[in-house]
Short mmCIF file of C-alpha atoms in Angstrom, two decimals:
data_model
loop_
_atom_site.label_atom_id
_atom_site.label_comp_id
_atom_site.label_asym_id
_atom_site.label_seq_id
_atom_site.Cartn_x
_atom_site.Cartn_y
_atom_site.Cartn_z
CA LYS R 26 201.42 45.07 -6.24
CA SER R 27 199.13 42.86 -4.17
CA GLY R 28 200.15 42.66 -0.52
CA ASP R 29 202.18 45.88 -0.50
CA LYS R 30 201.77 48.05 2.58
CA ASN R 31 199.66 51.15 2.09
CA LYS R 32 201.47 54.19 3.43
CA HIS R 33 198.43 56.39 3.89
CA THR R 34 197.01 57.21 7.31
CA PRO R 35 193.34 57.63 8.22
CA PRO R 36 191.76 60.98 9.01
CA GLU R 37 191.53 61.20 12.79
CA PRO R 38 188.02 61.55 14.28
CA ARG R 39 187.11 65.13 15.14
CA PRO R 40 187.86 65.89 18.81
CA SER R 41 184.61 67.84 19.09
CA VAL R 42 182.62 64.67 18.36
CA SER R 43 184.42 62.48 20.88
CA LYS R 44 184.29 65.26 23.50
CA LYS R 45 180.49 65.35 23.29
CA ALA R 46 180.42 61.57 23.78
CA TYR R 47 182.73 61.83 26.80
CA ARG R 48 180.52 64.57 28.23
CA TRP R 49 177.46 62.36 27.74
CA VAL R 50 179.14 59.53 29.65
CA TYR R 51 180.20 61.99 32.34
CA LYS R 52 176.62 63.18 32.83
CA ALA R 53 175.33 59.58 32.88
CA GLY R 54 177.89 58.61 35.51
CA GLY R 55 179.27 55.75 33.44
CA MET R 56 178.97 53.81 30.19
CA LYS R 57 176.40 51.09 29.56
CA PRO R 58 175.73 49.05 26.36
CA GLU R 59 172.26 50.54 25.92
CA MET R 60 173.82 54.00 25.59
CA LEU R 61 175.29 53.07 22.19
CA SER R 62 172.10 54.30 20.54
CA ASP R 63 172.26 57.71 22.26
CA ARG R 64 172.94 60.44 19.73
CA PRO R 65 176.34 61.73 21.01
CA ILE R 66 177.70 58.21 21.22
CA ARG R 67 176.18 57.16 17.91
CA LYS R 68 177.90 60.15 16.31
CA MET R 69 181.23 58.98 17.73
CA ILE R 70 180.65 55.53 16.24
CA GLU R 71 179.82 57.08 12.88
CA GLU R 72 182.92 59.27 13.05
CA THR R 73 185.18 56.27 13.68
CA SER R 74 183.44 54.24 11.00
CA SER R 75 183.80 57.08 8.49
CA SER R 76 187.51 57.35 9.24
CA LEU R 77 188.16 53.62 8.81
CA SER R 78 185.92 53.38 5.75
CA THR R 79 188.27 55.65 3.82
CA ALA R 80 190.38 52.50 3.45
CA LEU R 81 187.81 51.38 0.87
CA ASP R 82 188.62 54.42 -1.25
CA GLU R 83 192.25 53.45 -1.72
CA ASP R 84 193.23 52.50 -5.28
CA ILE R 85 193.89 48.92 -4.23
CA ALA R 86 190.19 48.46 -3.31
CA GLN R 87 188.67 49.93 -6.46
CA GLU R 88 187.85 46.53 -7.99
CA LEU R 89 185.41 45.61 -5.21
CA THR R 90 181.87 44.75 -6.25
CA PRO R 91 179.09 46.79 -4.60
CA GLU R 92 178.07 43.71 -2.60
CA MET R 93 181.56 43.18 -1.19
CA ARG R 94 181.99 46.88 -0.47
CA ASN R 95 178.69 46.98 1.43
CA ALA R 96 179.70 43.92 3.44
CA LEU R 97 183.03 45.49 4.39
CA GLU R 98 181.33 48.76 5.33
CA ARG R 99 178.95 46.84 7.64
CA ASP R 100 181.91 45.10 9.26
CA VAL R 101 183.67 48.43 9.79
CA PHE R 102 180.55 49.95 11.38
CA LEU R 103 180.08 47.01 13.75
CA PHE R 104 183.75 47.13 14.72
CA SER R 105 183.45 50.87 15.33
CA GLY R 106 180.54 50.25 17.70
CA PHE R 107 182.51 47.73 19.76
CA LYS R 108 185.56 49.99 19.77
CA THR R 109 183.60 53.06 20.87
CA TYR R 110 181.96 51.13 23.69
CA HIS R 111 185.31 49.94 25.08
CA ASN R 112 186.82 53.41 24.62
CA LEU R 113 184.06 55.06 26.64
CA LYS R 114 183.89 52.25 29.18
CA GLU R 115 187.61 52.61 29.92
CA ALA R 116 187.28 56.37 30.15
CA SER R 117 184.36 56.08 32.58
CA LEU R 118 186.63 54.32 35.07
CA LEU R 119 188.35 57.68 35.61
CA LEU R 120 185.21 59.57 36.66
CA GLU R 121 186.15 59.38 40.31
CA ASN R 122 188.83 61.61 41.78
CA LYS R 123 191.12 59.17 43.57
CA GLU R 124 192.85 61.82 45.69
CA ARG R 125 189.97 63.77 47.21
CA GLY R 126 187.12 61.33 46.54
CA GLY R 127 183.90 62.07 44.71
CA ILE R 128 183.44 62.74 41.01
CA GLN R 129 185.87 64.92 39.07
CA THR R 130 184.70 68.05 37.31
CA PHE R 131 184.26 67.47 33.58
CA ASP R 132 187.39 69.46 32.78
CA GLU R 133 189.40 67.31 35.18
CA PHE R 134 187.85 64.17 33.73
CA TYR R 135 188.54 65.24 30.15
CA ARG R 136 192.18 66.01 30.94
CA SER R 137 192.63 62.68 32.69
CA ILE R 138 191.42 60.65 29.71
CA ARG R 139 193.70 62.23 27.09
CA GLN R 140 195.97 59.20 27.07
CA ILE R 141 192.99 56.88 26.58
CA ASP R 142 191.64 59.07 23.79
CA ASP R 143 195.01 59.15 22.02
CA LYS R 144 195.34 55.39 22.32
CA TYR R 145 191.94 54.62 20.78
CA ASN R 146 191.60 57.46 18.29
CA ARG R 147 195.15 57.91 17.08
CA ASP R 148 197.56 55.06 17.86
CA TRP R 149 195.22 52.09 17.48
CA LEU R 150 193.27 53.78 14.70
CA ARG R 151 196.31 53.64 12.41
CA SER R 152 196.73 49.89 12.91
CA GLU R 153 193.00 49.33 12.43
CA TYR R 154 193.07 51.39 9.26
CA GLN R 155 195.97 49.36 7.86
CA PHE R 156 194.05 46.17 8.66
CA ALA R 157 191.02 47.58 6.82
CA VAL R 158 193.21 48.46 3.81
CA ASN R 159 194.70 44.97 3.73
CA SER R 160 191.28 43.37 4.14
CA ALA R 161 189.84 45.41 1.26
CA ALA R 162 192.82 44.56 -0.93
CA MET R 163 192.45 40.86 -0.19
CA ALA R 164 188.69 41.01 -0.80
CA SER R 165 189.40 42.56 -4.20
CA GLN R 166 191.99 39.90 -4.95
CA TRP R 167 189.58 37.17 -3.85
CA GLU R 168 186.83 38.43 -6.14
CA GLN R 169 189.22 38.47 -9.08
CA ALA R 170 190.37 34.93 -8.30
CA LEU R 171 186.78 33.76 -7.96
CA LYS R 172 186.27 34.31 -11.68
CA ASP R 173 188.78 31.53 -12.40
CA LYS R 174 188.02 29.18 -9.51
CA ASP R 175 187.63 26.23 -11.91
CA LEU R 176 191.12 26.80 -13.27
CA TYR R 177 193.11 27.83 -10.21
CA ALA R 178 193.59 26.87 -6.60
CA LEU R 179 194.95 29.29 -3.99
CA GLN R 180 198.32 29.18 -2.31
CA TYR R 181 199.07 30.73 1.08
CA VAL R 182 202.16 32.94 0.90
CA THR R 183 204.03 34.65 3.75
CA VAL R 184 206.54 37.49 3.50
CA GLY R 185 209.20 35.00 4.52
CA ASP R 186 211.13 37.12 7.02
CA ASP R 187 211.78 36.63 10.74
CA ARG R 188 208.70 38.67 11.67
CA VAL R 189 206.29 36.04 10.32
CA ARG R 190 204.44 34.50 13.27
CA PRO R 191 205.04 30.72 13.67
CA GLU R 192 201.42 29.72 13.04
CA HIS R 193 201.49 31.59 9.71
CA ALA R 194 204.90 30.19 8.76
CA GLU R 195 203.36 26.72 9.07
CA LEU R 196 200.87 27.67 6.35
CA GLU R 197 203.55 28.76 3.86
CA GLY R 198 202.96 27.05 0.51
CA LEU R 199 199.59 25.53 1.48
CA VAL R 200 197.53 25.00 -1.69
CA LEU R 201 193.79 24.41 -1.55
CA PRO R 202 190.77 24.90 -3.87
CA MET R 203 188.92 28.18 -3.40
CA ASP R 204 185.88 26.40 -2.00
CA ASP R 205 187.87 24.67 0.74
CA PRO R 206 186.50 25.58 4.23
CA PHE R 207 189.99 26.68 5.29
CA TRP R 208 189.71 29.94 3.37
CA ARG R 209 186.65 31.03 5.39
CA THR R 210 188.91 31.86 8.32
CA GLY R 211 192.42 31.42 6.94
CA THR R 212 192.41 34.02 4.18
CA PRO R 213 194.87 36.81 5.00
CA PRO R 214 194.95 39.11 6.81
CA ASN R 215 194.12 36.56 9.51
CA GLY R 216 195.35 38.55 12.48
CA TRP R 217 196.52 42.06 13.38
CA GLY R 218 199.63 43.00 11.45
CA CYS R 219 199.35 39.99 9.15
CA ARG R 220 201.31 40.63 5.93
CA CYS R 221 200.53 37.31 4.25
CA THR R 222 198.78 37.05 0.91
CA ILE R 223 197.43 34.47 -1.54
CA MET R 224 198.35 33.62 -5.09
CA GLN R 225 196.65 31.60 -7.79
CA VAL R 226 198.11 28.23 -8.75
CA PRO R 227 196.89 26.29 -11.81
CA LEU R 228 194.85 23.29 -10.70
CA GLU R 229 196.72 20.90 -12.99
CA GLU R 230 199.89 21.55 -11.00
CA ASN R 231 198.38 20.19 -7.79
#
């Protein structure tokens, strides 16, 4: 059923890959944007991207055209790059030993960033994966609807419970043609945790 929550969880990135990236940042004395192309960090980006891209293998995304799948994979990779940068940048703020001054040993540094690593590569990863699943499902639904764009408009539909954010509740029941500019940014999921969906409505009923 379109819009149902997927219960699967993503494979977590391998700790050995992220540890090499943390060590690289440790040796460099910090994280800078130009380091994103360095091999240990690039491998961390690829690991995150690979984990999130498994969302495109879910049954709900099987109807995607190759073009749409490639576009989603590019989006996932770009997101993974931004995420990795912020992950390593936040970790680099803990290089200094606040108690005795100077730089921590790598083992001290690695222990001190466990909470950051868990946040980025476990807790947030699950939400990001669910967003990727929902985005792939909606992309598949959009492509199916596109085949009948001359016969149907699209209607914005919320779950209808008290968890629906006010700005989405205002869109409940909105009906517009598929080529309306609204759908460029308003197609669900249009925000983290968005559970809204779209449905086709015959044009003659509008």
